[in-house]
Amino acid sequence: MCGGIIIAHLSNFAGRRLSIIICCIAGGALIYPWAFVSSSAINAGAFFLQFFIQGAWGIVPVHLSELAPPSFRSFVVGLAYQLGNLTSVASSTIESTLGERFPMVSPSGKHIYDYAKVMAIFVGCVFVYVVFITFIGPERRNMSFEMADKQIKIRIQTSMNSTRKLL
């Protein structure tokens, strides 16, 4: 939550795209401490990784809202998020399948899978994808949602008036 609130506020000044890209790069730098540190220092790595993940993912809905046409804004944002959820459904199966490719032996001699490596690869791929898509996409900084809503109301009113004249 901290990352989502703080980074979202800062994105008003720095821009949504730049904030998302910085969060993904910083999060990418924290993958190793999060996945491969076995001491209590893992807590710091996990906290800051989540800080930057929530920072980036907290801005995405607002960024999508700014990019979407005003009359379809909620539809575009909702559809994009639900398609993301649909895509992520397969992640546990993918992680399990990839985990089988990285076998290791536990200290007790039992054969286990190295899921830390798999999750690190998975998170890294997600960061790279988000940076790429955000980088190639446009930005509409300081867009006024109120002005767009007023324009929609004017169009609706004009359309209703012209329909009444026809009747």
PDB file of C-alpha atoms in Angstrom:
ATOM      1  CA  MET A   1       0.000   0.000   0.000  1.00  0.00           C
ATOM      2  CA  CYS A   2       2.796   2.420   0.810  1.00  0.00           C
ATOM      3  CA  GLY A   3       4.252   2.204  -2.688  1.00  0.00           C
ATOM      4  CA  GLY A   4       0.882   2.654  -4.339  1.00  0.00           C
ATOM      5  CA  ILE A   5       0.104   5.791  -2.357  1.00  0.00           C
ATOM      6  CA  ILE A   6       3.532   7.431  -2.435  1.00  0.00           C
ATOM      7  CA  ILE A   7       4.435   6.628  -6.037  1.00  0.00           C
ATOM      8  CA  ALA A   8       0.940   7.519  -7.279  1.00  0.00           C
ATOM      9  CA  HIS A   9       1.265  10.938  -5.670  1.00  0.00           C
ATOM     10  CA  LEU A  10       4.734  11.467  -7.135  1.00  0.00           C
ATOM     11  CA  SER A  11       3.489  10.400 -10.574  1.00  0.00           C
ATOM     12  CA  ASN A  12       1.363  13.563 -10.680  1.00  0.00           C
ATOM     13  CA  PHE A  13       4.600  15.516 -10.943  1.00  0.00           C
ATOM     14  CA  ALA A  14       6.973  13.115 -12.730  1.00  0.00           C
ATOM     15  CA  GLY A  15       4.441  11.590 -15.126  1.00  0.00           C
ATOM     16  CA  ARG A  16       2.803   8.179 -15.155  1.00  0.00           C
ATOM     17  CA  ARG A  17       5.076   6.524 -17.726  1.00  0.00           C
ATOM     18  CA  LEU A  18       8.305   7.634 -16.070  1.00  0.00           C
ATOM     19  CA  SER A  19       7.029   6.544 -12.650  1.00  0.00           C
ATOM     20  CA  ILE A  20       6.002   3.100 -13.922  1.00  0.00           C
ATOM     21  CA  ILE A  21       9.341   2.603 -15.680  1.00  0.00           C
ATOM     22  CA  ILE A  22      11.376   3.721 -12.639  1.00  0.00           C
ATOM     23  CA  CYS A  23       9.368   1.415 -10.349  1.00  0.00           C
ATOM     24  CA  CYS A  24       9.906  -1.553 -12.671  1.00  0.00           C
ATOM     25  CA  ILE A  25      13.646  -0.909 -12.929  1.00  0.00           C
ATOM     26  CA  ALA A  26      13.990  -0.469  -9.153  1.00  0.00           C
ATOM     27  CA  GLY A  27      11.846  -3.561  -8.595  1.00  0.00           C
ATOM     28  CA  GLY A  28      14.012  -5.483 -11.042  1.00  0.00           C
ATOM     29  CA  ALA A  29      17.093  -4.505  -9.060  1.00  0.00           C
ATOM     30  CA  LEU A  30      15.450  -5.951  -5.941  1.00  0.00           C
ATOM     31  CA  ILE A  31      14.593  -9.345  -7.417  1.00  0.00           C
ATOM     32  CA  TYR A  32      17.874 -10.901  -6.311  1.00  0.00           C
ATOM     33  CA  PRO A  33      17.624  -9.812  -2.628  1.00  0.00           C
ATOM     34  CA  TRP A  34      13.992 -10.921  -2.573  1.00  0.00           C
ATOM     35  CA  ALA A  35      14.530 -14.342  -4.122  1.00  0.00           C
ATOM     36  CA  PHE A  36      18.022 -15.458  -3.125  1.00  0.00           C
ATOM     37  CA  VAL A  37      18.859 -13.976   0.283  1.00  0.00           C
ATOM     38  CA  SER A  38      18.289 -16.473   3.073  1.00  0.00           C
ATOM     39  CA  SER A  39      18.987 -14.285   6.122  1.00  0.00           C
ATOM     40  CA  SER A  40      16.577 -11.903   7.830  1.00  0.00           C
ATOM     41  CA  ALA A  41      17.692  -9.266   5.303  1.00  0.00           C
ATOM     42  CA  ILE A  42      15.162 -10.842   2.961  1.00  0.00           C
ATOM     43  CA  ASN A  43      12.519  -8.774   4.767  1.00  0.00           C
ATOM     44  CA  ALA A  44      13.975  -5.528   3.432  1.00  0.00           C
ATOM     45  CA  GLY A  45      14.242  -6.949  -0.073  1.00  0.00           C
ATOM     46  CA  ALA A  46      10.666  -8.221   0.031  1.00  0.00           C
ATOM     47  CA  PHE A  47       9.314  -4.945   1.435  1.00  0.00           C
ATOM     48  CA  PHE A  48      10.977  -2.735  -1.144  1.00  0.00           C
ATOM     49  CA  LEU A  49      10.186  -5.095  -4.022  1.00  0.00           C
ATOM     50  CA  GLN A  50       6.508  -4.947  -3.028  1.00  0.00           C
ATOM     51  CA  PHE A  51       6.809  -1.168  -2.564  1.00  0.00           C
ATOM     52  CA  PHE A  52       7.856  -0.764  -6.189  1.00  0.00           C
ATOM     53  CA  ILE A  53       5.432  -3.382  -7.517  1.00  0.00           C
ATOM     54  CA  GLN A  54       2.525  -1.625  -5.828  1.00  0.00           C
ATOM     55  CA  GLY A  55       3.935   1.717  -6.962  1.00  0.00           C
ATOM     56  CA  ALA A  56       3.882   0.650 -10.602  1.00  0.00           C
ATOM     57  CA  TRP A  57       0.618  -1.303 -10.455  1.00  0.00           C
ATOM     58  CA  GLY A  58      -1.106   1.484  -8.517  1.00  0.00           C
ATOM     59  CA  ILE A  59      -0.487   3.934 -11.354  1.00  0.00           C
ATOM     60  CA  VAL A  60      -1.555   1.643 -14.201  1.00  0.00           C
ATOM     61  CA  PRO A  61      -5.358   2.169 -13.805  1.00  0.00           C
ATOM     62  CA  VAL A  62      -4.972   5.957 -13.805  1.00  0.00           C
ATOM     63  CA  HIS A  63      -2.617   5.792 -16.786  1.00  0.00           C
ATOM     64  CA  LEU A  64      -5.125   3.614 -18.661  1.00  0.00           C
ATOM     65  CA  SER A  65      -7.917   6.036 -17.730  1.00  0.00           C
ATOM     66  CA  GLU A  66      -5.951   8.919 -19.197  1.00  0.00           C
ATOM     67  CA  LEU A  67      -5.344   7.008 -22.435  1.00  0.00           C
ATOM     68  CA  ALA A  68      -8.868   5.661 -22.922  1.00  0.00           C
ATOM     69  CA  PRO A  69     -11.523   7.597 -24.836  1.00  0.00           C
ATOM     70  CA  PRO A  70     -13.775   9.349 -22.304  1.00  0.00           C
ATOM     71  CA  SER A  71     -16.954   7.559 -23.365  1.00  0.00           C
ATOM     72  CA  PHE A  72     -15.308   4.128 -22.951  1.00  0.00           C
ATOM     73  CA  ARG A  73     -12.987   4.900 -20.044  1.00  0.00           C
ATOM     74  CA  SER A  74     -14.358   2.506 -17.440  1.00  0.00           C
ATOM     75  CA  PHE A  75     -14.886  -0.225 -20.051  1.00  0.00           C
ATOM     76  CA  VAL A  76     -11.276  -0.031 -21.296  1.00  0.00           C
ATOM     77  CA  VAL A  77      -9.746   0.014 -17.812  1.00  0.00           C
ATOM     78  CA  GLY A  78     -11.988  -2.788 -16.536  1.00  0.00           C
ATOM     79  CA  LEU A  79     -11.440  -4.939 -19.619  1.00  0.00           C
ATOM     80  CA  ALA A  80      -7.659  -4.456 -19.474  1.00  0.00           C
ATOM     81  CA  TYR A  81      -7.574  -5.436 -15.806  1.00  0.00           C
ATOM     82  CA  GLN A  82      -9.782  -8.479 -16.316  1.00  0.00           C
ATOM     83  CA  LEU A  83      -7.689  -9.624 -19.288  1.00  0.00           C
ATOM     84  CA  GLY A  84      -4.656  -9.295 -17.014  1.00  0.00           C
ATOM     85  CA  ASN A  85      -6.395 -11.460 -14.415  1.00  0.00           C
ATOM     86  CA  LEU A  86      -7.287 -13.980 -17.105  1.00  0.00           C
ATOM     87  CA  THR A  87      -3.671 -14.130 -18.240  1.00  0.00           C
ATOM     88  CA  SER A  88      -2.359 -14.529 -14.700  1.00  0.00           C
ATOM     89  CA  VAL A  89      -4.560 -17.575 -14.071  1.00  0.00           C
ATOM     90  CA  ALA A  90      -1.977 -19.739 -15.802  1.00  0.00           C
ATOM     91  CA  SER A  91       0.958 -18.395 -13.773  1.00  0.00           C
ATOM     92  CA  SER A  92       0.895 -21.096 -11.082  1.00  0.00           C
ATOM     93  CA  THR A  93       0.882 -23.831 -13.724  1.00  0.00           C
ATOM     94  CA  ILE A  94       3.722 -22.139 -15.588  1.00  0.00           C
ATOM     95  CA  GLU A  95       5.713 -21.748 -12.363  1.00  0.00           C
ATOM     96  CA  SER A  96       5.195 -25.418 -11.460  1.00  0.00           C
ATOM     97  CA  THR A  97       6.246 -26.578 -14.909  1.00  0.00           C
ATOM     98  CA  LEU A  98       9.327 -24.343 -14.920  1.00  0.00           C
ATOM     99  CA  GLY A  99      10.161 -25.382 -11.356  1.00  0.00           C
ATOM    100  CA  GLU A 100      10.619 -28.954 -12.522  1.00  0.00           C
ATOM    101  CA  ARG A 101      13.444 -27.742 -14.764  1.00  0.00           C
ATOM    102  CA  PHE A 102      15.414 -26.455 -11.769  1.00  0.00           C
ATOM    103  CA  PRO A 103      15.783 -29.404  -9.392  1.00  0.00           C
ATOM    104  CA  MET A 104      17.925 -29.154  -6.288  1.00  0.00           C
ATOM    105  CA  VAL A 105      18.663 -31.168  -3.174  1.00  0.00           C
ATOM    106  CA  SER A 106      17.518 -29.902   0.224  1.00  0.00           C
ATOM    107  CA  PRO A 107      19.868 -30.052   3.244  1.00  0.00           C
ATOM    108  CA  SER A 108      18.049 -33.227   4.334  1.00  0.00           C
ATOM    109  CA  GLY A 109      18.857 -34.877   0.989  1.00  0.00           C
ATOM    110  CA  LYS A 110      15.328 -34.649  -0.393  1.00  0.00           C
ATOM    111  CA  HIS A 111      14.870 -33.678  -4.059  1.00  0.00           C
ATOM    112  CA  ILE A 112      12.995 -30.384  -4.340  1.00  0.00           C
ATOM    113  CA  TYR A 113      12.524 -27.676  -6.959  1.00  0.00           C
ATOM    114  CA  ASP A 114      14.105 -24.227  -6.957  1.00  0.00           C
ATOM    115  CA  TYR A 115      10.978 -22.084  -7.037  1.00  0.00           C
ATOM    116  CA  ALA A 116      12.919 -18.979  -5.979  1.00  0.00           C
ATOM    117  CA  LYS A 117      14.710 -19.030  -9.316  1.00  0.00           C
ATOM    118  CA  VAL A 118      11.444 -19.599 -11.183  1.00  0.00           C
ATOM    119  CA  MET A 119       9.643 -16.756  -9.394  1.00  0.00           C
ATOM    120  CA  ALA A 120      12.626 -14.444  -9.961  1.00  0.00           C
ATOM    121  CA  ILE A 121      12.554 -15.221 -13.692  1.00  0.00           C
ATOM    122  CA  PHE A 122       8.781 -14.758 -13.795  1.00  0.00           C
ATOM    123  CA  VAL A 123       8.821 -11.409 -11.980  1.00  0.00           C
ATOM    124  CA  GLY A 124      11.728 -10.237 -14.125  1.00  0.00           C
ATOM    125  CA  CYS A 125       9.806 -11.080 -17.297  1.00  0.00           C
ATOM    126  CA  VAL A 126       6.759  -9.175 -16.041  1.00  0.00           C
ATOM    127  CA  PHE A 127       8.895  -6.115 -15.256  1.00  0.00           C
ATOM    128  CA  VAL A 128      10.513  -6.202 -18.718  1.00  0.00           C
ATOM    129  CA  TYR A 129       7.105  -6.549 -20.391  1.00  0.00           C
ATOM    130  CA  VAL A 130       5.590  -3.647 -18.437  1.00  0.00           C
ATOM    131  CA  VAL A 131       8.605  -1.403 -19.141  1.00  0.00           C
ATOM    132  CA  PHE A 132       8.437  -2.214 -22.864  1.00  0.00           C
ATOM    133  CA  ILE A 133       4.684  -1.636 -23.200  1.00  0.00           C
ATOM    134  CA  THR A 134       4.823   1.548 -21.120  1.00  0.00           C
ATOM    135  CA  PHE A 135       7.829   2.885 -23.034  1.00  0.00           C
ATOM    136  CA  ILE A 136       6.272   2.474 -26.479  1.00  0.00           C
ATOM    137  CA  GLY A 137       2.875   3.818 -25.389  1.00  0.00           C
ATOM    138  CA  PRO A 138       1.743   7.445 -25.261  1.00  0.00           C
ATOM    139  CA  GLU A 139       1.168   9.634 -22.228  1.00  0.00           C
ATOM    140  CA  ARG A 140      -1.468  12.270 -21.665  1.00  0.00           C
ATOM    141  CA  ARG A 141      -0.076  14.217 -18.757  1.00  0.00           C
ATOM    142  CA  ASN A 142      -2.324  16.409 -16.641  1.00  0.00           C
ATOM    143  CA  MET A 143      -5.442  15.286 -18.459  1.00  0.00           C
ATOM    144  CA  SER A 144      -8.612  16.780 -17.018  1.00  0.00           C
ATOM    145  CA  PHE A 145     -11.249  14.118 -16.459  1.00  0.00           C
ATOM    146  CA  GLU A 146     -13.794  16.808 -15.557  1.00  0.00           C
ATOM    147  CA  MET A 147     -13.394  18.534 -18.929  1.00  0.00           C
ATOM    148  CA  ALA A 148     -13.796  15.234 -20.786  1.00  0.00           C
ATOM    149  CA  ASP A 149     -16.942  14.465 -18.775  1.00  0.00           C
ATOM    150  CA  LYS A 150     -18.379  17.897 -19.617  1.00  0.00           C
ATOM    151  CA  GLN A 151     -17.719  17.299 -23.314  1.00  0.00           C
ATOM    152  CA  ILE A 152     -19.549  13.961 -23.137  1.00  0.00           C
ATOM    153  CA  LYS A 153     -22.536  15.595 -21.415  1.00  0.00           C
ATOM    154  CA  ILE A 154     -22.644  18.291 -24.107  1.00  0.00           C
ATOM    155  CA  ARG A 155     -22.581  15.641 -26.867  1.00  0.00           C
ATOM    156  CA  ILE A 156     -25.365  13.673 -25.185  1.00  0.00           C
ATOM    157  CA  GLN A 157     -27.472  16.807 -24.728  1.00  0.00           C
ATOM    158  CA  THR A 158     -26.894  17.851 -28.349  1.00  0.00           C
ATOM    159  CA  SER A 159     -27.804  14.369 -29.545  1.00  0.00           C
ATOM    160  CA  MET A 160     -30.984  14.347 -27.458  1.00  0.00           C
ATOM    161  CA  ASN A 161     -31.990  17.798 -28.730  1.00  0.00           C
ATOM    162  CA  SER A 162     -31.476  16.790 -32.369  1.00  0.00           C
ATOM    163  CA  THR A 163     -33.487  13.597 -31.775  1.00  0.00           C
ATOM    164  CA  ARG A 164     -36.356  15.622 -30.275  1.00  0.00           C
ATOM    165  CA  LYS A 165     -36.367  17.929 -33.311  1.00  0.00           C
ATOM    166  CA  LEU A 166     -36.730  14.934 -35.608  1.00  0.00           C
ATOM    167  CA  LEU A 167     -39.735  13.681 -33.661  1.00  0.00           C
TER     168      LEU A 167
END
